[in-house]
Tab-separated table of C-alpha atoms in Angstrom:
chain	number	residue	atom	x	y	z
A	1	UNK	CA	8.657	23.812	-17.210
A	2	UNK	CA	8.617	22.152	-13.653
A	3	UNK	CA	12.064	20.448	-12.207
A	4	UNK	CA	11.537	16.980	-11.012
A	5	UNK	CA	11.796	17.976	-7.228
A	6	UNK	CA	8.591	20.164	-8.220
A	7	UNK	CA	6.240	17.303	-9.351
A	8	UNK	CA	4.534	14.028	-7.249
A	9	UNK	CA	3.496	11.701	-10.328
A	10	UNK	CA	0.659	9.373	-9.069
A	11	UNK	CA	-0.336	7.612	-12.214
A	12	UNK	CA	-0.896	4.104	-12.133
A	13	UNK	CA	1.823	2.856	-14.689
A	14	UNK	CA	4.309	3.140	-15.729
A	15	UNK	CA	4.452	4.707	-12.339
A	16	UNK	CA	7.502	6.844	-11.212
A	17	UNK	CA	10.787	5.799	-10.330
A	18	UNK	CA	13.253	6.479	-7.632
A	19	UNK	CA	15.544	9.770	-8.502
A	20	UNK	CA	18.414	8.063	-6.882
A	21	UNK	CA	17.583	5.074	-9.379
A	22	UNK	CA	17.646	7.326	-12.582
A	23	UNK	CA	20.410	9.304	-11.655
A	24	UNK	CA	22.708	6.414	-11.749
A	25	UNK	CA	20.647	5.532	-14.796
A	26	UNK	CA	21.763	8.289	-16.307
A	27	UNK	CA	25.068	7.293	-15.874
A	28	UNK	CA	25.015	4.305	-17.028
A	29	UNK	CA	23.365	4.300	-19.964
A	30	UNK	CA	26.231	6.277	-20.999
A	31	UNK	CA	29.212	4.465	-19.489
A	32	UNK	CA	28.589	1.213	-17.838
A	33	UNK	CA	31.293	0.187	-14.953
A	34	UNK	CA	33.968	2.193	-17.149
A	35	UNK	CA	33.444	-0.202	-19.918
A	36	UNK	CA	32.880	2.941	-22.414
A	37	UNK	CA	29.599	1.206	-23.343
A	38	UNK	CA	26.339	1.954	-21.870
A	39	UNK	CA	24.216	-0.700	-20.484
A	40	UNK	CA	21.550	-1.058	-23.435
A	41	UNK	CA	25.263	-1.212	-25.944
A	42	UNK	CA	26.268	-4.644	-23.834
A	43	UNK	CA	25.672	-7.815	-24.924
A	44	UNK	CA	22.896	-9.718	-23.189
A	45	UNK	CA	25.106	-13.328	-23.558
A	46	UNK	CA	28.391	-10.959	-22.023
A	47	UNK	CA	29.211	-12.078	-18.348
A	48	UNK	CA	27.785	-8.713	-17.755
A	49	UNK	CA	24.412	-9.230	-18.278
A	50	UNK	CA	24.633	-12.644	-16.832
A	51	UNK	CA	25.877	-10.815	-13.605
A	52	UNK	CA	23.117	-8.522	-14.141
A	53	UNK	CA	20.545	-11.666	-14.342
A	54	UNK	CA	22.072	-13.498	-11.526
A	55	UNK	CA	22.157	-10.274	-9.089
A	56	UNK	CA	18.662	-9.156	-9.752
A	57	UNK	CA	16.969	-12.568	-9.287
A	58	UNK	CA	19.136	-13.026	-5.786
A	59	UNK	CA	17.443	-9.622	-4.713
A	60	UNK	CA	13.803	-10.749	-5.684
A	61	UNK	CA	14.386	-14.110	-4.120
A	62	UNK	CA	15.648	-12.204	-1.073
A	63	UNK	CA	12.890	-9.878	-0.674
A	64	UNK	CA	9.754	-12.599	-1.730
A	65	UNK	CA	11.776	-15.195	0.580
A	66	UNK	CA	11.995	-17.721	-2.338
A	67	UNK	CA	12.018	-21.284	-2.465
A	68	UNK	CA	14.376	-22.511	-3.586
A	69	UNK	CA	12.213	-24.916	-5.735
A	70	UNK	CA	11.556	-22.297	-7.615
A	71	UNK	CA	12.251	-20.908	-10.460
A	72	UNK	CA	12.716	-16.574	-11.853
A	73	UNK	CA	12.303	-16.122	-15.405
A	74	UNK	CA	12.376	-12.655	-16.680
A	75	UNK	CA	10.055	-11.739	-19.656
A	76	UNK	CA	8.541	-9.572	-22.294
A	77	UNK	CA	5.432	-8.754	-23.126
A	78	UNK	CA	3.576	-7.354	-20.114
A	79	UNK	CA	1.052	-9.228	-17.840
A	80	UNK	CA	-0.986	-8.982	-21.208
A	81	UNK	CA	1.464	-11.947	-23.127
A	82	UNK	CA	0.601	-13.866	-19.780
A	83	UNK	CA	-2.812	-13.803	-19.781
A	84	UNK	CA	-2.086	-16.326	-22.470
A	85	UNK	CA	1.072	-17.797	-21.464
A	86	UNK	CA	0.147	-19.073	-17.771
A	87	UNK	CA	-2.951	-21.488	-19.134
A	88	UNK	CA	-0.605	-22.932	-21.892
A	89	UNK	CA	1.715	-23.916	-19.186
A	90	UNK	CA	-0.227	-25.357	-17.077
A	91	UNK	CA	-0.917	-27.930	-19.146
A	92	UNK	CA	1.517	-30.324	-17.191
A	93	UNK	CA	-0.996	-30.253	-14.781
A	94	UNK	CA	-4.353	-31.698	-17.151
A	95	UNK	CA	-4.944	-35.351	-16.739
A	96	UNK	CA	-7.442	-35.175	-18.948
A	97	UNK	CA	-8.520	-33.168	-22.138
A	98	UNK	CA	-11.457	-32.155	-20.781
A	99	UNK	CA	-10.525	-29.698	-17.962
A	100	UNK	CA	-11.247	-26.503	-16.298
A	101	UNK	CA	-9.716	-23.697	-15.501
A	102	UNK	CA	-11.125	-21.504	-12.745
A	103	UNK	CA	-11.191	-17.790	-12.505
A	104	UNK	CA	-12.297	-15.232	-10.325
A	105	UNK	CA	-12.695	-12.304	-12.231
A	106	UNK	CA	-12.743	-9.033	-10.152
A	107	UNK	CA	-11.742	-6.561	-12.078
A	108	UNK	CA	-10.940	-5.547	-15.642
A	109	UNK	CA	-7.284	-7.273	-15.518
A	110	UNK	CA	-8.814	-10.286	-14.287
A	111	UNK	CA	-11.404	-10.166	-16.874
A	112	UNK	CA	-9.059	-10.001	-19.609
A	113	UNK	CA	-7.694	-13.045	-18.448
A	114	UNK	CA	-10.578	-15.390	-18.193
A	115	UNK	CA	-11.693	-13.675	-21.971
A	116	UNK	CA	-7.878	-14.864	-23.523
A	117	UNK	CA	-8.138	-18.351	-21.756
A	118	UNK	CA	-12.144	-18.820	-23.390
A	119	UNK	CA	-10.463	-17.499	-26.290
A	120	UNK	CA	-7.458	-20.039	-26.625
A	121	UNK	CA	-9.537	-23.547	-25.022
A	122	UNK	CA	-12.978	-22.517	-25.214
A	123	UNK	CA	-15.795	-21.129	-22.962
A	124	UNK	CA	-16.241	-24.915	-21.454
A	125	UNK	CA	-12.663	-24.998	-20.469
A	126	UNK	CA	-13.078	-21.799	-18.413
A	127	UNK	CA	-15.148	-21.814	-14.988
A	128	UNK	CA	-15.826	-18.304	-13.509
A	129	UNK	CA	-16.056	-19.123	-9.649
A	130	UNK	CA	-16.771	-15.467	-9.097
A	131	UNK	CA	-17.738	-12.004	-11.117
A	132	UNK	CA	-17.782	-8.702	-8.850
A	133	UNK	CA	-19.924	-7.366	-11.379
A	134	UNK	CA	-22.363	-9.433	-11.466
A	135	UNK	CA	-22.415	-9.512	-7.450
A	136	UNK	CA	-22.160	-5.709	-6.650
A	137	UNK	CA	-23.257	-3.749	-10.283
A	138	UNK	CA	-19.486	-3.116	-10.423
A	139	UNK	CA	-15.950	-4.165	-9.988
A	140	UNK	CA	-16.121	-2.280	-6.589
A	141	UNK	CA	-15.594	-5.859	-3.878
A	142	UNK	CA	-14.684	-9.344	-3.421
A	143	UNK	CA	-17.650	-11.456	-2.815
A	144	UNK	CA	-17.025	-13.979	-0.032
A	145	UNK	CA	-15.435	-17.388	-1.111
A	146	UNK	CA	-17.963	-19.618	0.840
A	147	UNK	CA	-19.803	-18.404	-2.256
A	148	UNK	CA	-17.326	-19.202	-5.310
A	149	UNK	CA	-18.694	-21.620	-7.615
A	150	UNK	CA	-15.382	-23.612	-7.543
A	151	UNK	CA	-14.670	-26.693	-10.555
A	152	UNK	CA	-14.817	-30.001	-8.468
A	153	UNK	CA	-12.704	-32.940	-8.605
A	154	UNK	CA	-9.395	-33.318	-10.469
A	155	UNK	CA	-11.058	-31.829	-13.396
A	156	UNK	CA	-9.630	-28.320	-12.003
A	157	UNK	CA	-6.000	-27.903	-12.987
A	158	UNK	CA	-5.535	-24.432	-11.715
A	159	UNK	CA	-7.170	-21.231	-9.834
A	160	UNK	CA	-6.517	-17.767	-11.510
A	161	UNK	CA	-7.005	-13.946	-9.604
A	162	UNK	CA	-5.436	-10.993	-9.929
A	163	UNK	CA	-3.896	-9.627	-6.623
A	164	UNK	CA	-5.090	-6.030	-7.139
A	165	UNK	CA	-7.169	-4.521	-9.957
A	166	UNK	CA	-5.913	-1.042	-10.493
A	167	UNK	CA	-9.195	0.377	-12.640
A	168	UNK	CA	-11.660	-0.222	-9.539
A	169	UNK	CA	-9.087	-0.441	-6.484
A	170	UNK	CA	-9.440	-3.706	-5.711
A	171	UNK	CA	-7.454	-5.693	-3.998
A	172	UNK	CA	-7.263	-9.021	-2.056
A	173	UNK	CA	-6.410	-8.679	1.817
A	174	UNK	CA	-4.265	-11.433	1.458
A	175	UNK	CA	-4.327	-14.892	0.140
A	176	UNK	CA	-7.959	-16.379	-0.504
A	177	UNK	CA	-8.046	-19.619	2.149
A	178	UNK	CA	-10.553	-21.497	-0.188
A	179	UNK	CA	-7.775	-22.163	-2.424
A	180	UNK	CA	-5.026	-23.372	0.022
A	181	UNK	CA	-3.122	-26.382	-1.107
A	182	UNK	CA	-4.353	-25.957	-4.779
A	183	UNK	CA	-2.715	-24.927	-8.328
A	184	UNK	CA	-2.931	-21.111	-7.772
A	185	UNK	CA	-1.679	-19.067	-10.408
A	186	UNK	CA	-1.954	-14.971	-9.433
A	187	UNK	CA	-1.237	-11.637	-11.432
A	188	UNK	CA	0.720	-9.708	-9.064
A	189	UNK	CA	1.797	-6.975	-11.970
A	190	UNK	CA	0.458	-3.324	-9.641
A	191	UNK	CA	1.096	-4.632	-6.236
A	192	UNK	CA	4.570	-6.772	-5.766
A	193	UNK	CA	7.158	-5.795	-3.582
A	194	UNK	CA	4.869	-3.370	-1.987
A	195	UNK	CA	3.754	-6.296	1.169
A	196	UNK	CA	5.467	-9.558	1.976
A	197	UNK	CA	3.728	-12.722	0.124
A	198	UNK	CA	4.210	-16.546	0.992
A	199	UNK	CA	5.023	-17.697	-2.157
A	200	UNK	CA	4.887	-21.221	-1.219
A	201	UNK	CA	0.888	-21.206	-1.809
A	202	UNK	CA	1.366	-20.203	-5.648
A	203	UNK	CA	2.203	-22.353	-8.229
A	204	UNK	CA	2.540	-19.147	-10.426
A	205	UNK	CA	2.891	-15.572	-9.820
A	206	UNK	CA	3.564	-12.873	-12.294
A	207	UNK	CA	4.138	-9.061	-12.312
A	208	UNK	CA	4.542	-6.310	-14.988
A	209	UNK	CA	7.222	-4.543	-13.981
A	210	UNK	CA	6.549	-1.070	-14.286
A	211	UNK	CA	4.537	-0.171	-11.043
A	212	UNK	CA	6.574	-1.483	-7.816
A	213	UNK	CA	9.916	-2.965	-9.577
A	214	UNK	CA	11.101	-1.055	-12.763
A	215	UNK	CA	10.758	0.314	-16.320
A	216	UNK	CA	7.701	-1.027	-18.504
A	217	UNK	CA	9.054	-4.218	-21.160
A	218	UNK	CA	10.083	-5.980	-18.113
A	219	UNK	CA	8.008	-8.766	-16.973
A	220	UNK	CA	8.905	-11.461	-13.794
A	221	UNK	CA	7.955	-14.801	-13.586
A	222	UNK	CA	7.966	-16.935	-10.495
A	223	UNK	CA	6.854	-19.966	-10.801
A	224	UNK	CA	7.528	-23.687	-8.960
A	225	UNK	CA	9.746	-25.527	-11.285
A	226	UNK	CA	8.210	-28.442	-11.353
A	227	UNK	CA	6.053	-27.198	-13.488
A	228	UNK	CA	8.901	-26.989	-15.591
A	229	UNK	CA	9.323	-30.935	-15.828
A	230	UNK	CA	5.802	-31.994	-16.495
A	231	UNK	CA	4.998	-30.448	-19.425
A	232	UNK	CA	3.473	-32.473	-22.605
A	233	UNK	CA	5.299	-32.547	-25.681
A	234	UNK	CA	4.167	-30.907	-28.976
A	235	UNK	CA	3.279	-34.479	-30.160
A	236	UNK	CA	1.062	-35.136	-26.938
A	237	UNK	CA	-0.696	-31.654	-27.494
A	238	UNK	CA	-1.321	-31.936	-31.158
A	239	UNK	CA	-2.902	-35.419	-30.240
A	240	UNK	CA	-5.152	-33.781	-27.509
A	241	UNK	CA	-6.509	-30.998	-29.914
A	242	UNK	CA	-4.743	-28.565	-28.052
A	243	UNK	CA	-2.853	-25.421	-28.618
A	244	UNK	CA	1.011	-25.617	-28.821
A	245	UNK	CA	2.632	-22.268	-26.990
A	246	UNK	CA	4.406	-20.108	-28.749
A	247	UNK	CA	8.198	-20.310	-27.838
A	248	UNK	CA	8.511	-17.523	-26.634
A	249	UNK	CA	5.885	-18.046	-23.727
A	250	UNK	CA	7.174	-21.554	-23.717
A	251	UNK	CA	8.368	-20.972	-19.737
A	252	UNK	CA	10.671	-24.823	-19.154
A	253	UNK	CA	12.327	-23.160	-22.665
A	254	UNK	CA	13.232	-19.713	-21.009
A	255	UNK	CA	13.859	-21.198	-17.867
A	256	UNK	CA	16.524	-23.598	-19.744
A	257	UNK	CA	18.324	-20.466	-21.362
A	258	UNK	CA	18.373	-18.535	-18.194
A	259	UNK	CA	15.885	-15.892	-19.460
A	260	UNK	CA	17.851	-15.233	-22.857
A	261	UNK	CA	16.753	-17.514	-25.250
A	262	UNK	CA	16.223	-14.088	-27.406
A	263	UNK	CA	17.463	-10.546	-26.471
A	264	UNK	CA	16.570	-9.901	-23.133
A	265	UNK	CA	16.137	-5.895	-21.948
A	266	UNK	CA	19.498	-5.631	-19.679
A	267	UNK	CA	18.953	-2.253	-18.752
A	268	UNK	CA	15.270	-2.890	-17.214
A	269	UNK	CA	16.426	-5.884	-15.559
A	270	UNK	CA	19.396	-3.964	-14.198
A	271	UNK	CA	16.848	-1.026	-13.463
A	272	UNK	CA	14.657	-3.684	-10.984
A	273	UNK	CA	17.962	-4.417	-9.697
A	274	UNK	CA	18.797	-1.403	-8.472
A	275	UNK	CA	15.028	-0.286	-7.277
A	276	UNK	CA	15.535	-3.738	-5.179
A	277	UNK	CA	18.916	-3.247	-3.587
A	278	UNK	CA	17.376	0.247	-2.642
A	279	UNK	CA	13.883	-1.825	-0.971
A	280	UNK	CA	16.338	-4.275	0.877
A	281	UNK	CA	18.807	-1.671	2.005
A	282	UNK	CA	15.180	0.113	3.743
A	283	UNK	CA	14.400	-2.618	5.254
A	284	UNK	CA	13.033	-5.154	3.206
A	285	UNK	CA	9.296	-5.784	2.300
A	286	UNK	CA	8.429	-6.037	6.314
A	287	UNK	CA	8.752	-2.206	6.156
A	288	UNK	CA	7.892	-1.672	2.993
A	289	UNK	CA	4.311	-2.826	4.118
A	290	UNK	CA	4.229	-0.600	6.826
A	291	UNK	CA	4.806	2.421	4.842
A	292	UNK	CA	2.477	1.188	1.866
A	293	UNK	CA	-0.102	0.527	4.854
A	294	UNK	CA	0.074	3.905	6.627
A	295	UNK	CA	0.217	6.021	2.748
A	296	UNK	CA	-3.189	4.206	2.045
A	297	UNK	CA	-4.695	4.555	5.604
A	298	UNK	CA	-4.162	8.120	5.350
A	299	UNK	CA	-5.436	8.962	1.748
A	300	UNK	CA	-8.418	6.702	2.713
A	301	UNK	CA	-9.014	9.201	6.091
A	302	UNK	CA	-8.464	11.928	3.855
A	303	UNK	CA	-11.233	11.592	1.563
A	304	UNK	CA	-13.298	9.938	4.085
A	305	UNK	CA	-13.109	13.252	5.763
A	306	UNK	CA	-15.394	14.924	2.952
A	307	UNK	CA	-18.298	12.259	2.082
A	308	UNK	CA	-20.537	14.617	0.441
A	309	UNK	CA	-17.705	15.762	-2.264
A	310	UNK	CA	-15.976	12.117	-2.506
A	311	UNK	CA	-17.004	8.419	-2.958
A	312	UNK	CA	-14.682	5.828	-2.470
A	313	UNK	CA	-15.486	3.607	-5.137
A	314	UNK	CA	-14.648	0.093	-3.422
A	315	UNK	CA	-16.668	-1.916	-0.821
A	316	UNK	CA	-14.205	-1.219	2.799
A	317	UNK	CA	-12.725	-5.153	2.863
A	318	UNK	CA	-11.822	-4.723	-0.771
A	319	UNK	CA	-9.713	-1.250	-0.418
A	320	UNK	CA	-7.085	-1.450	-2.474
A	321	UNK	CA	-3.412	0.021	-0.593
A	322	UNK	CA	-2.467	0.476	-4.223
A	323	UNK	CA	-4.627	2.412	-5.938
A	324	UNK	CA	-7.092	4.309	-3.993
A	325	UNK	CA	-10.083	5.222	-6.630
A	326	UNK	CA	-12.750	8.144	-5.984
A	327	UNK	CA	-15.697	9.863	-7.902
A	328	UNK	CA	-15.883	13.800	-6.919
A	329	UNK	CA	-19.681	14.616	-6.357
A	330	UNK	CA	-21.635	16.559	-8.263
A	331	UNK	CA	-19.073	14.712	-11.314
A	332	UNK	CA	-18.479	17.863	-12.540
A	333	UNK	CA	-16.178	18.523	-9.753
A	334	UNK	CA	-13.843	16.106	-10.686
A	335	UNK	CA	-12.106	18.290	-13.181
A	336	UNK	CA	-11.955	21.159	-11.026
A	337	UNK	CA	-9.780	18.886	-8.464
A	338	UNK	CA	-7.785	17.925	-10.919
A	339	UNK	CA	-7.157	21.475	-12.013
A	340	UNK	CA	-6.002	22.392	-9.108
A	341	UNK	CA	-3.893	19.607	-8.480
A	342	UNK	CA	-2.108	20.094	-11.463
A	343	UNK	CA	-1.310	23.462	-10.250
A	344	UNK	CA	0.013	22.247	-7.282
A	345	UNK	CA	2.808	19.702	-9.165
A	346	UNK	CA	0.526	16.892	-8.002
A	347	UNK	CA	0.155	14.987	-11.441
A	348	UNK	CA	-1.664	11.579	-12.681
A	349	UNK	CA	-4.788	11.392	-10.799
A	350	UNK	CA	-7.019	11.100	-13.665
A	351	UNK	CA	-8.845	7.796	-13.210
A	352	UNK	CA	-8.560	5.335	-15.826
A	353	UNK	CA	-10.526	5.883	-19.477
A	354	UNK	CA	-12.829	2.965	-18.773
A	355	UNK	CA	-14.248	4.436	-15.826
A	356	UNK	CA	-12.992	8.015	-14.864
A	357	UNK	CA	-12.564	10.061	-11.678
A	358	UNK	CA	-10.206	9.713	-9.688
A	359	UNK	CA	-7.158	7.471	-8.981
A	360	UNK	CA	-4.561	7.944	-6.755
A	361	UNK	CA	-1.838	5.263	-7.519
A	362	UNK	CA	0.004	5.044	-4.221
A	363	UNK	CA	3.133	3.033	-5.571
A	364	UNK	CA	6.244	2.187	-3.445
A	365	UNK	CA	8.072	5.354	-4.957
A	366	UNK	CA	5.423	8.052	-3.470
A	367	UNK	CA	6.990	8.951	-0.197
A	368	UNK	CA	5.051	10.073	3.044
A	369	UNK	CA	5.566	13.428	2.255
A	370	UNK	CA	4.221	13.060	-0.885
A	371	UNK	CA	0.917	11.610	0.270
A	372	UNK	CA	0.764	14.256	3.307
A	373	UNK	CA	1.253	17.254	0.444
A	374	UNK	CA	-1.917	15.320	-1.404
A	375	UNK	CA	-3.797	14.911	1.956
A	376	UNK	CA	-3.876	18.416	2.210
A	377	UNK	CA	-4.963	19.092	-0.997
A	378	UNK	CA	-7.914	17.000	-0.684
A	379	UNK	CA	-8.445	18.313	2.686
A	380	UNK	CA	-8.225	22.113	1.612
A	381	UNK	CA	-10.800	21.013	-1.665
A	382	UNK	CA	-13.523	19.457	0.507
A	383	UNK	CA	-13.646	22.409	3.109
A	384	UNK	CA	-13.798	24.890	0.037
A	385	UNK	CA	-16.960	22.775	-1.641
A	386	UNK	CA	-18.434	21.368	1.436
């Protein structure tokens, strides 16, 4: 059986953690701050877990730079439970009960999104300003907003996209212009903390947390609180014909009870916690984007180095710096590669069932010298089947 120091895990999620992270882990779960209780034994309504709370959301909001009209709510439930959860609270923002809701869909996540928000108000509440598929064959680009088939007027209450689709490795170069000054709303779930964001231009911006912060069952919310104030009452919604959210994805009721109106997970928010302290104590997301940058630059040279054994599956301006997404040619190749890189302790490059070949998830825990070891792997395969 390999030791930990002998493997470099580069599956997309849950992704790995830092060792120094799970070896106080260990420790804690057993005996938390000499309380004789582990972590997951506290209560979440002890002044523990509120400490736990408060110093985890100071860390985000120190890292992401804030505002401080905004507000942290930590969740269950995945980036799945939000899919339905972000168009039932942004009802404040409908005027009227006819309304749309726009969505770029470029990607499976994204997809998903736009199916649950047809699903809960209806295919002519949803407007789908862009489809990659439909564009380029395949979620493989971005097509270029002068082209978006935007919802005009006030009947638009939001604009939905996922940051970086980890099937296809795709992901935005930064915020899309076209939608400055509007109600943005953005799945950030496989690419937070891993570049600095303005989060001013959201309204809305979720993450899963088990790719760049923590242990999957996590999930962070940031959204502007006044969102939180202008939300219609049951009454007001049943009156509309509209759907009433389920409490628990009811965010001005989370936000009220500080994230614990049920049993929060203590030990994955104190896990994020601690993978935080660790980004801020490197440097902070400045750096953390120059590392992320220079992993993905050179796994991108790396297989650009052998074109006739590997195609990079996105378009060039779409690359994602997250997960970098190949097909081995002739196909048949692909299993030999990752044979071999099994061998080699280099694990979790299978690309996702949907699609296949290969993904190399290139998460803030895969250090340089992880991604030179894997460089030379690919380098060493493409000489040997060139």
């Amino acid at each position: 059986m390999p030791t930990r120091e002998e493997i470099t895990y580069f599956g997309a999620g849950p992704a790995s953690l830092p060792t120094t992270v799970l070896q106080n882990a260990s420790s804690a779960i057993l005996n938390f701050q000499n309380t004789g209780l582990g972590i997951a034994e506290h209560s979440h309504r002890s002044a523990l877990s509120s400490d736990i709370i408060a110093t985890t959301e100071s860390s985000l909001r120190n890292l992401l730079s804030i505002p401080k009209d905004y507000t942290v709510i930590f969740m269950q439930g995945g980036g799945t439970t939000q899919f339905s959860a972000v168009p039932y609270n942004l009802l404040g923002y409908w005027k009227l009960k006819r309304a749309r809701m726009d969505y770029a869909v470029t990607g499976g996540w994204s997809q998903k999104g736009s199916e649950e928000a047809k699903r809960l108000y209806g295919d002519e509440s949803v407007n789908v300003i862009t489809n990659s598929k439909k564009v380029f064959g395949s979620y493989g680009g971005i097509e270029e907003e002068k082209e978006w088939k935007r919802t005009e007027g006030e009947e638009r209450v939001f604009t939905y996209y996922c940051d970086n689709e980890t099937v296809d490795g795709v992901e935005f170069p930064g915020f899309p212009s076209s939608l400055e000054g509007g109600v943005v709303a953005a799945d950030m779930s496989s690419n937070i903390l891993s570049r600095r964001v303005d989060v001013s231009r959201f309204h809305l911006i979720f993450a899963g947390a088990q790719k760049n912060i923590g242990t999957t069952g996590l999930t962070i919310v940031i959204l502007k609180s006044s969102i939180l104030q202008t939300q219609p009452t049951p009454t007001t919604l049943r009156a509309l014909g509209l759907p009433i959210p389920p409490i628990m994805m009811d965010y001005p009721i989370l936000a009220k009870s500080n994230s614990l109106y049920n049993t929060l997970p203590i030990f994955d928010v104190w896990i994020a916690g601690e993978v935080m302290k660790e980004l801020i104590a490197a440097g902070g997301l400045a750096k953390q984007e120059e590392v992320a940058n220079r992993k993905a630059e050179r796994l991108y040279a790396a297989l650009g180095r052998a074109p006739g054994i590997f195609k990079i599956v996105p378009l060039e301006g779409a690359r994602s710096r997250m997960n970098i997404c190949a097909r081995a040619q002739p196909v048949e190749l692909e299993g030999v590669f990752l044979k071999g890189a099994e061998e080699r302790g280099l694990l979790g490059l299978k690309g996702h069932r949907s699609v296949g070949g290969i993904r190399i998830s290139n998460y803030n825990s895969i250090r340089e010298v992880d991604v030179d070891t894997l460089v030379q792997y690919i380098d060493e395969f493409g000489q040997r089947n060139a």
